[in-house]
């Protein structure tokens, strides 16, 4: 991949993470007045607000933000295909690959948040950090599922580690099983 394509991939990938962060901030009803939440809202409002007029929410789920993340991934793929001179790829292939990429981005977002949460809990245990508060509000529903499987033992909480292992397994499964299947079907 050429350096320009890699730069586009990284920058668009970071923005997709911000858009997905907005989706999960709303979904888990995280603190809206937190500085991190305010940054996410301001960074995504120019694209979310117009789309929200067209696509309504559904049962408390902000579909416009999730669809925006998908559309950005789709645009990224077409831009990267245009740069590499392979724009003649099947539309069905790109549509399905974008769905898998969206799932991978969601898993990646949770992996980063849980990892940051663990590291910050070691560096500043018990201290109040606004970023850690929001990350905790978003990642806690995922970690709590694994905490039911593996409760804290002797003051050690291994649930985040178990969550990271499971997310890593799911990401690798997407890359190992689903992506090759899409390549075969198209």
C-alpha positions as protocol buffer text, in pm:
chain_id: "A"
residue {
  index: 1
  type: UNK
  ca { x: 0 y: 0 z: 0 }
}
residue {
  index: 2
  type: UNK
  ca { x: 142 y: 338 z: -92 }
}
residue {
  index: 3
  type: UNK
  ca { x: 210 y: 595 z: 182 }
}
residue {
  index: 4
  type: UNK
  ca { x: -75 y: 825 z: 73 }
}
residue {
  index: 5
  type: UNK
  ca { x: -324 y: 537 z: 95 }
}
residue {
  index: 6
  type: UNK
  ca { x: -188 y: 443 z: 439 }
}
residue {
  index: 7
  type: UNK
  ca { x: -229 y: 802 z: 558 }
}
residue {
  index: 8
  type: UNK
  ca { x: -591 y: 806 z: 438 }
}
residue {
  index: 9
  type: UNK
  ca { x: -654 y: 470 z: 603 }
}
residue {
  index: 10
  type: UNK
  ca { x: -519 y: 589 z: 940 }
}
residue {
  index: 11
  type: UNK
  ca { x: -689 y: 930 z: 940 }
}
residue {
  index: 12
  type: UNK
  ca { x: -1026 y: 795 z: 829 }
}
residue {
  index: 13
  type: UNK
  ca { x: -991 y: 508 z: 1077 }
}
residue {
  index: 14
  type: UNK
  ca { x: -939 y: 756 z: 1360 }
}
residue {
  index: 15
  type: UNK
  ca { x: -1245 y: 955 z: 1258 }
}
residue {
  index: 16
  type: UNK
  ca { x: -1450 y: 635 z: 1239 }
}
residue {
  index: 17
  type: UNK
  ca { x: -1345 y: 563 z: 1598 }
}
residue {
  index: 18
  type: UNK
  ca { x: -1468 y: 910 z: 1701 }
}
residue {
  index: 19
  type: UNK
  ca { x: -1802 y: 853 z: 1524 }
}
residue {
  index: 20
  type: UNK
  ca { x: -1842 y: 512 z: 1689 }
}
residue {
  index: 21
  type: UNK
  ca { x: -1747 y: 667 z: 2022 }
}
residue {
  index: 22
  type: UNK
  ca { x: -2036 y: 911 z: 1974 }
}
residue {
  index: 23
  type: UNK
  ca { x: -2272 y: 621 z: 1902 }
}
residue {
  index: 24
  type: UNK
  ca { x: -2172 y: 440 z: 2221 }
}
residue {
  index: 25
  type: UNK
  ca { x: -2173 y: 759 z: 2429 }
}
residue {
  index: 26
  type: UNK
  ca { x: -2539 y: 796 z: 2337 }
}
residue {
  index: 27
  type: UNK
  ca { x: -2622 y: 427 z: 2360 }
}
residue {
  index: 28
  type: UNK
  ca { x: -2479 y: 387 z: 2712 }
}
residue {
  index: 29
  type: UNK
  ca { x: -2595 y: 736 z: 2817 }
}
residue {
  index: 30
  type: UNK
  ca { x: -2249 y: 850 z: 2921 }
}
residue {
  index: 31
  type: UNK
  ca { x: -2191 y: 1193 z: 3074 }
}
residue {
  index: 32
  type: UNK
  ca { x: -2266 y: 1447 z: 2800 }
}
residue {
  index: 33
  type: UNK
  ca { x: -2091 y: 1734 z: 2979 }
}
residue {
  index: 34
  type: UNK
  ca { x: -1760 y: 1551 z: 3005 }
}
residue {
  index: 35
  type: UNK
  ca { x: -1481 y: 1720 z: 2801 }
}
residue {
  index: 36
  type: UNK
  ca { x: -1421 y: 1403 z: 2597 }
}
residue {
  index: 37
  type: UNK
  ca { x: -1794 y: 1378 z: 2518 }
}
residue {
  index: 38
  type: UNK
  ca { x: -1801 y: 1743 z: 2415 }
}
residue {
  index: 39
  type: UNK
  ca { x: -1504 y: 1691 z: 2182 }
}
residue {
  index: 40
  type: UNK
  ca { x: -1669 y: 1387 z: 2022 }
}
residue {
  index: 41
  type: UNK
  ca { x: -1998 y: 1571 z: 1969 }
}
residue {
  index: 42
  type: UNK
  ca { x: -1829 y: 1877 z: 1819 }
}
residue {
  index: 43
  type: UNK
  ca { x: -1610 y: 1666 z: 1591 }
}
residue {
  index: 44
  type: UNK
  ca { x: -1902 y: 1464 z: 1455 }
}
residue {
  index: 45
  type: UNK
  ca { x: -2190 y: 1714 z: 1452 }
}
residue {
  index: 46
  type: UNK
  ca { x: -2124 y: 1849 z: 1099 }
}
residue {
  index: 47
  type: UNK
  ca { x: -2190 y: 1504 z: 951 }
}
residue {
  index: 48
  type: UNK
  ca { x: -2435 y: 1358 z: 1204 }
}
residue {
  index: 49
  type: UNK
  ca { x: -2687 y: 1644 z: 1217 }
}
residue {
  index: 50
  type: UNK
  ca { x: -2778 y: 1643 z: 846 }
}
residue {
  index: 51
  type: UNK
  ca { x: -2800 y: 1264 z: 843 }
}
residue {
  index: 52
  type: UNK
  ca { x: -3021 y: 1266 z: 1154 }
}
residue {
  index: 53
  type: UNK
  ca { x: -3281 y: 1467 z: 959 }
}
residue {
  index: 54
  type: UNK
  ca { x: -3306 y: 1180 z: 710 }
}
residue {
  index: 55
  type: UNK
  ca { x: -3254 y: 877 z: 935 }
}
residue {
  index: 56
  type: UNK
  ca { x: -3453 y: 868 z: 1260 }
}
residue {
  index: 57
  type: UNK
  ca { x: -3346 y: 684 z: 1573 }
}
residue {
  index: 58
  type: UNK
  ca { x: -3491 y: 345 z: 1656 }
}
residue {
  index: 59
  type: UNK
  ca { x: -3572 y: 246 z: 2015 }
}
residue {
  index: 60
  type: UNK
  ca { x: -3305 y: 469 z: 2169 }
}
residue {
  index: 61
  type: UNK
  ca { x: -3045 y: 371 z: 1911 }
}
residue {
  index: 62
  type: UNK
  ca { x: -2899 y: 654 z: 1706 }
}
residue {
  index: 63
  type: UNK
  ca { x: -2903 y: 486 z: 1366 }
}
residue {
  index: 64
  type: UNK
  ca { x: -2780 y: 796 z: 1186 }
}
residue {
  index: 65
  type: UNK
  ca { x: -2446 y: 785 z: 1369 }
}
residue {
  index: 66
  type: UNK
  ca { x: -2401 y: 413 z: 1304 }
}
residue {
  index: 67
  type: UNK
  ca { x: -2493 y: 453 z: 938 }
}
residue {
  index: 68
  type: UNK
  ca { x: -2253 y: 747 z: 915 }
}
residue {
  index: 69
  type: UNK
  ca { x: -1970 y: 524 z: 1038 }
}
residue {
  index: 70
  type: UNK
  ca { x: -2066 y: 265 z: 775 }
}
residue {
  index: 71
  type: UNK
  ca { x: -2081 y: 527 z: 497 }
}
residue {
  index: 72
  type: UNK
  ca { x: -1740 y: 664 z: 593 }
}
residue {
  index: 73
  type: UNK
  ca { x: -1594 y: 313 z: 579 }
}
residue {
  index: 74
  type: UNK
  ca { x: -1757 y: 260 z: 240 }
}
residue {
  index: 75
  type: UNK
  ca { x: -1615 y: 590 z: 112 }
}
residue {
  index: 76
  type: UNK
  ca { x: -1272 y: 496 z: 249 }
}
residue {
  index: 77
  type: UNK
  ca { x: -1277 y: 167 z: 59 }
}
residue {
  index: 78
  type: UNK
  ca { x: -1376 y: 335 z: -267 }
}
residue {
  index: 79
  type: UNK
  ca { x: -1109 y: 602 z: -221 }
}
residue {
  index: 80
  type: UNK
  ca { x: -843 y: 339 z: -150 }
}
residue {
  index: 81
  type: UNK
  ca { x: -959 y: 133 z: -450 }
}
residue {
  index: 82
  type: UNK
  ca { x: -940 y: 443 z: -670 }
}
residue {
  index: 83
  type: UNK
  ca { x: -588 y: 519 z: -547 }
}
residue {
  index: 84
  type: UNK
  ca { x: -475 y: 163 z: -614 }
}
residue {
  index: 85
  type: UNK
  ca { x: -643 y: 153 z: -957 }
}
residue {
  index: 86
  type: UNK
  ca { x: -885 y: -127 z: -867 }
}
residue {
  index: 87
  type: UNK
  ca { x: -1208 y: 71 z: -884 }
}
residue {
  index: 88
  type: UNK
  ca { x: -1366 y: -204 z: -1093 }
}
residue {
  index: 89
  type: UNK
  ca { x: -1416 y: -422 z: -783 }
}
residue {
  index: 90
  type: UNK
  ca { x: -1761 y: -565 z: -724 }
}
residue {
  index: 91
  type: UNK
  ca { x: -2003 y: -333 z: -542 }
}
residue {
  index: 92
  type: UNK
  ca { x: -2139 y: -629 z: -345 }
}
residue {
  index: 93
  type: UNK
  ca { x: -1785 y: -714 z: -234 }
}
residue {
  index: 94
  type: UNK
  ca { x: -1719 y: -362 z: -106 }
}
residue {
  index: 95
  type: UNK
  ca { x: -2059 y: -339 z: 68 }
}
residue {
  index: 96
  type: UNK
  ca { x: -2004 y: -664 z: 260 }
}
residue {
  index: 97
  type: UNK
  ca { x: -1642 y: -583 z: 333 }
}
residue {
  index: 98
  type: UNK
  ca { x: -1752 y: -248 z: 480 }
}
residue {
  index: 99
  type: UNK
  ca { x: -1993 y: -429 z: 714 }
}
residue {
  index: 100
  type: UNK
  ca { x: -1711 y: -653 z: 836 }
}
residue {
  index: 101
  type: UNK
  ca { x: -1484 y: -350 z: 873 }
}
residue {
  index: 102
  type: UNK
  ca { x: -1753 y: -175 z: 1080 }
}
residue {
  index: 103
  type: UNK
  ca { x: -1777 y: -476 z: 1312 }
}
residue {
  index: 104
  type: UNK
  ca { x: -1398 y: -484 z: 1338 }
}
residue {
  index: 105
  type: UNK
  ca { x: -1390 y: -111 z: 1417 }
}
residue {
  index: 106
  type: UNK
  ca { x: -1647 y: -156 z: 1694 }
}
residue {
  index: 107
  type: UNK
  ca { x: -1445 y: -440 z: 1844 }
}
residue {
  index: 108
  type: UNK
  ca { x: -1127 y: -233 z: 1809 }
}
residue {
  index: 109
  type: UNK
  ca { x: -1288 y: 62 z: 1985 }
}
residue {
  index: 110
  type: UNK
  ca { x: -1383 y: -153 z: 2282 }
}
residue {
  index: 111
  type: UNK
  ca { x: -1038 y: -311 z: 2287 }
}
residue {
  index: 112
  type: UNK
  ca { x: -872 y: 31 z: 2302 }
}
residue {
  index: 113
  type: UNK
  ca { x: -1111 y: 160 z: 2567 }
}
residue {
  index: 114
  type: UNK
  ca { x: -1067 y: -143 z: 2794 }
}
residue {
  index: 115
  type: UNK
  ca { x: -688 y: -132 z: 2747 }
}
residue {
  index: 116
  type: UNK
  ca { x: -674 y: 241 z: 2826 }
}
residue {
  index: 117
  type: UNK
  ca { x: -898 y: 184 z: 3127 }
}
residue {
  index: 118
  type: UNK
  ca { x: -667 y: -85 z: 3262 }
}
residue {
  index: 119
  type: UNK
  ca { x: -350 y: 119 z: 3207 }
}
residue {
  index: 120
  type: UNK
  ca { x: -498 y: 435 z: 3362 }
}
residue {
  index: 121
  type: UNK
  ca { x: -619 y: 236 z: 3663 }
}
residue {
  index: 122
  type: UNK
  ca { x: -257 y: 132 z: 3723 }
}
residue {
  index: 123
  type: UNK
  ca { x: -111 y: 479 z: 3669 }
}
residue {
  index: 124
  type: UNK
  ca { x: -366 y: 683 z: 3865 }
}
residue {
  index: 125
  type: UNK
  ca { x: -572 y: 449 z: 4081 }
}
residue {
  index: 126
  type: UNK
  ca { x: -853 y: 625 z: 4259 }
}
residue {
  index: 127
  type: UNK
  ca { x: -779 y: 961 z: 4097 }
}
residue {
  index: 128
  type: UNK
  ca { x: -1052 y: 1141 z: 3908 }
}
residue {
  index: 129
  type: UNK
  ca { x: -983 y: 1167 z: 3539 }
}
residue {
  index: 130
  type: UNK
  ca { x: -1268 y: 1289 z: 3314 }
}
residue {
  index: 131
  type: UNK
  ca { x: -1148 y: 1074 z: 3026 }
}
residue {
  index: 132
  type: UNK
  ca { x: -1136 y: 764 z: 3245 }
}
residue {
  index: 133
  type: UNK
  ca { x: -1488 y: 835 z: 3369 }
}
residue {
  index: 134
  type: UNK
  ca { x: -1633 y: 831 z: 3017 }
}
residue {
  index: 135
  type: UNK
  ca { x: -1424 y: 532 z: 2911 }
}
residue {
  index: 136
  type: UNK
  ca { x: -1549 y: 351 z: 3220 }
}
residue {
  index: 137
  type: UNK
  ca { x: -1912 y: 438 z: 3142 }
}
residue {
  index: 138
  type: UNK
  ca { x: -1879 y: 295 z: 2792 }
}
residue {
  index: 139
  type: UNK
  ca { x: -1661 y: -9 z: 2861 }
}
residue {
  index: 140
  type: UNK
  ca { x: -1821 y: -119 z: 3190 }
}
residue {
  index: 141
  type: UNK
  ca { x: -2125 y: -286 z: 3025 }
}
residue {
  index: 142
  type: UNK
  ca { x: -1887 y: -507 z: 2825 }
}
residue {
  index: 143
  type: UNK
  ca { x: -1650 y: -578 z: 3114 }
}
residue {
  index: 144
  type: UNK
  ca { x: -1939 y: -652 z: 3352 }
}
residue {
  index: 145
  type: UNK
  ca { x: -2048 y: -941 z: 3129 }
}
residue {
  index: 146
  type: UNK
  ca { x: -1709 y: -1102 z: 3184 }
}
residue {
  index: 147
  type: UNK
  ca { x: -1709 y: -1007 z: 3552 }
}
residue {
  index: 148
  type: UNK
  ca { x: -2011 y: -1236 z: 3595 }
}
residue {
  index: 149
  type: UNK
  ca { x: -1803 y: -1520 z: 3448 }
}
residue {
  index: 150
  type: UNK
  ca { x: -1486 y: -1436 z: 3641 }
}
residue {
  index: 151
  type: UNK
  ca { x: -1558 y: -1232 z: 3957 }
}
residue {
  index: 152
  type: UNK
  ca { x: -1277 y: -1036 z: 4129 }
}
residue {
  index: 153
  type: UNK
  ca { x: -1045 y: -1258 z: 4332 }
}
residue {
  index: 154
  type: UNK
  ca { x: -836 y: -1129 z: 4624 }
}
residue {
  index: 155
  type: UNK
  ca { x: -868 y: -772 z: 4503 }
}
residue {
  index: 156
  type: UNK
  ca { x: -771 y: -853 z: 4143 }
}
residue {
  index: 157
  type: UNK
  ca { x: -1021 y: -801 z: 3863 }
}
residue {
  index: 158
  type: UNK
  ca { x: -935 y: -1022 z: 3567 }
}
residue {
  index: 159
  type: UNK
  ca { x: -1259 y: -945 z: 3381 }
}
residue {
  index: 160
  type: UNK
  ca { x: -1097 y: -674 z: 3163 }
}
residue {
  index: 161
  type: UNK
  ca { x: -827 y: -924 z: 3062 }
}
residue {
  index: 162
  type: UNK
  ca { x: -1089 y: -1183 z: 2974 }
}
residue {
  index: 163
  type: UNK
  ca { x: -1283 y: -919 z: 2777 }
}
residue {
  index: 164
  type: UNK
  ca { x: -969 y: -822 z: 2584 }
}
residue {
  index: 165
  type: UNK
  ca { x: -895 y: -1186 z: 2501 }
}
residue {
  index: 166
  type: UNK
  ca { x: -1250 y: -1241 z: 2375 }
}
residue {
  index: 167
  type: UNK
  ca { x: -1249 y: -922 z: 2167 }
}
residue {
  index: 168
  type: UNK
  ca { x: -912 y: -1020 z: 2020 }
}
residue {
  index: 169
  type: UNK
  ca { x: -1053 y: -1365 z: 1936 }
}
residue {
  index: 170
  type: UNK
  ca { x: -1359 y: -1209 z: 1766 }
}
residue {
  index: 171
  type: UNK
  ca { x: -1142 y: -967 z: 1565 }
}
residue {
  index: 172
  type: UNK
  ca { x: -919 y: -1249 z: 1446 }
}
residue {
  index: 173
  type: UNK
  ca { x: -1224 y: -1458 z: 1360 }
}
residue {
  index: 174
  type: UNK
  ca { x: -1353 y: -1176 z: 1141 }
}
residue {
  index: 175
  type: UNK
  ca { x: -1021 y: -1152 z: 963 }
}
residue {
  index: 176
  type: UNK
  ca { x: -960 y: -1525 z: 935 }
}
residue {
  index: 177
  type: UNK
  ca { x: -1306 y: -1661 z: 855 }
}
residue {
  index: 178
  type: UNK
  ca { x: -1541 y: -1385 z: 737 }
}
residue {
  index: 179
  type: UNK
  ca { x: -1316 y: -1175 z: 511 }
}
residue {
  index: 180
  type: UNK
  ca { x: -1194 y: -1478 z: 308 }
}
residue {
  index: 181
  type: UNK
  ca { x: -1555 y: -1592 z: 276 }
}
residue {
  index: 182
  type: UNK
  ca { x: -1652 y: -1254 z: 129 }
}
residue {
  index: 183
  type: UNK
  ca { x: -1360 y: -1277 z: -114 }
}
residue {
  index: 184
  type: UNK
  ca { x: -1481 y: -1623 z: -225 }
}
residue {
  index: 185
  type: UNK
  ca { x: -1846 y: -1523 z: -267 }
}
residue {
  index: 186
  type: UNK
  ca { x: -1772 y: -1220 z: -485 }
}
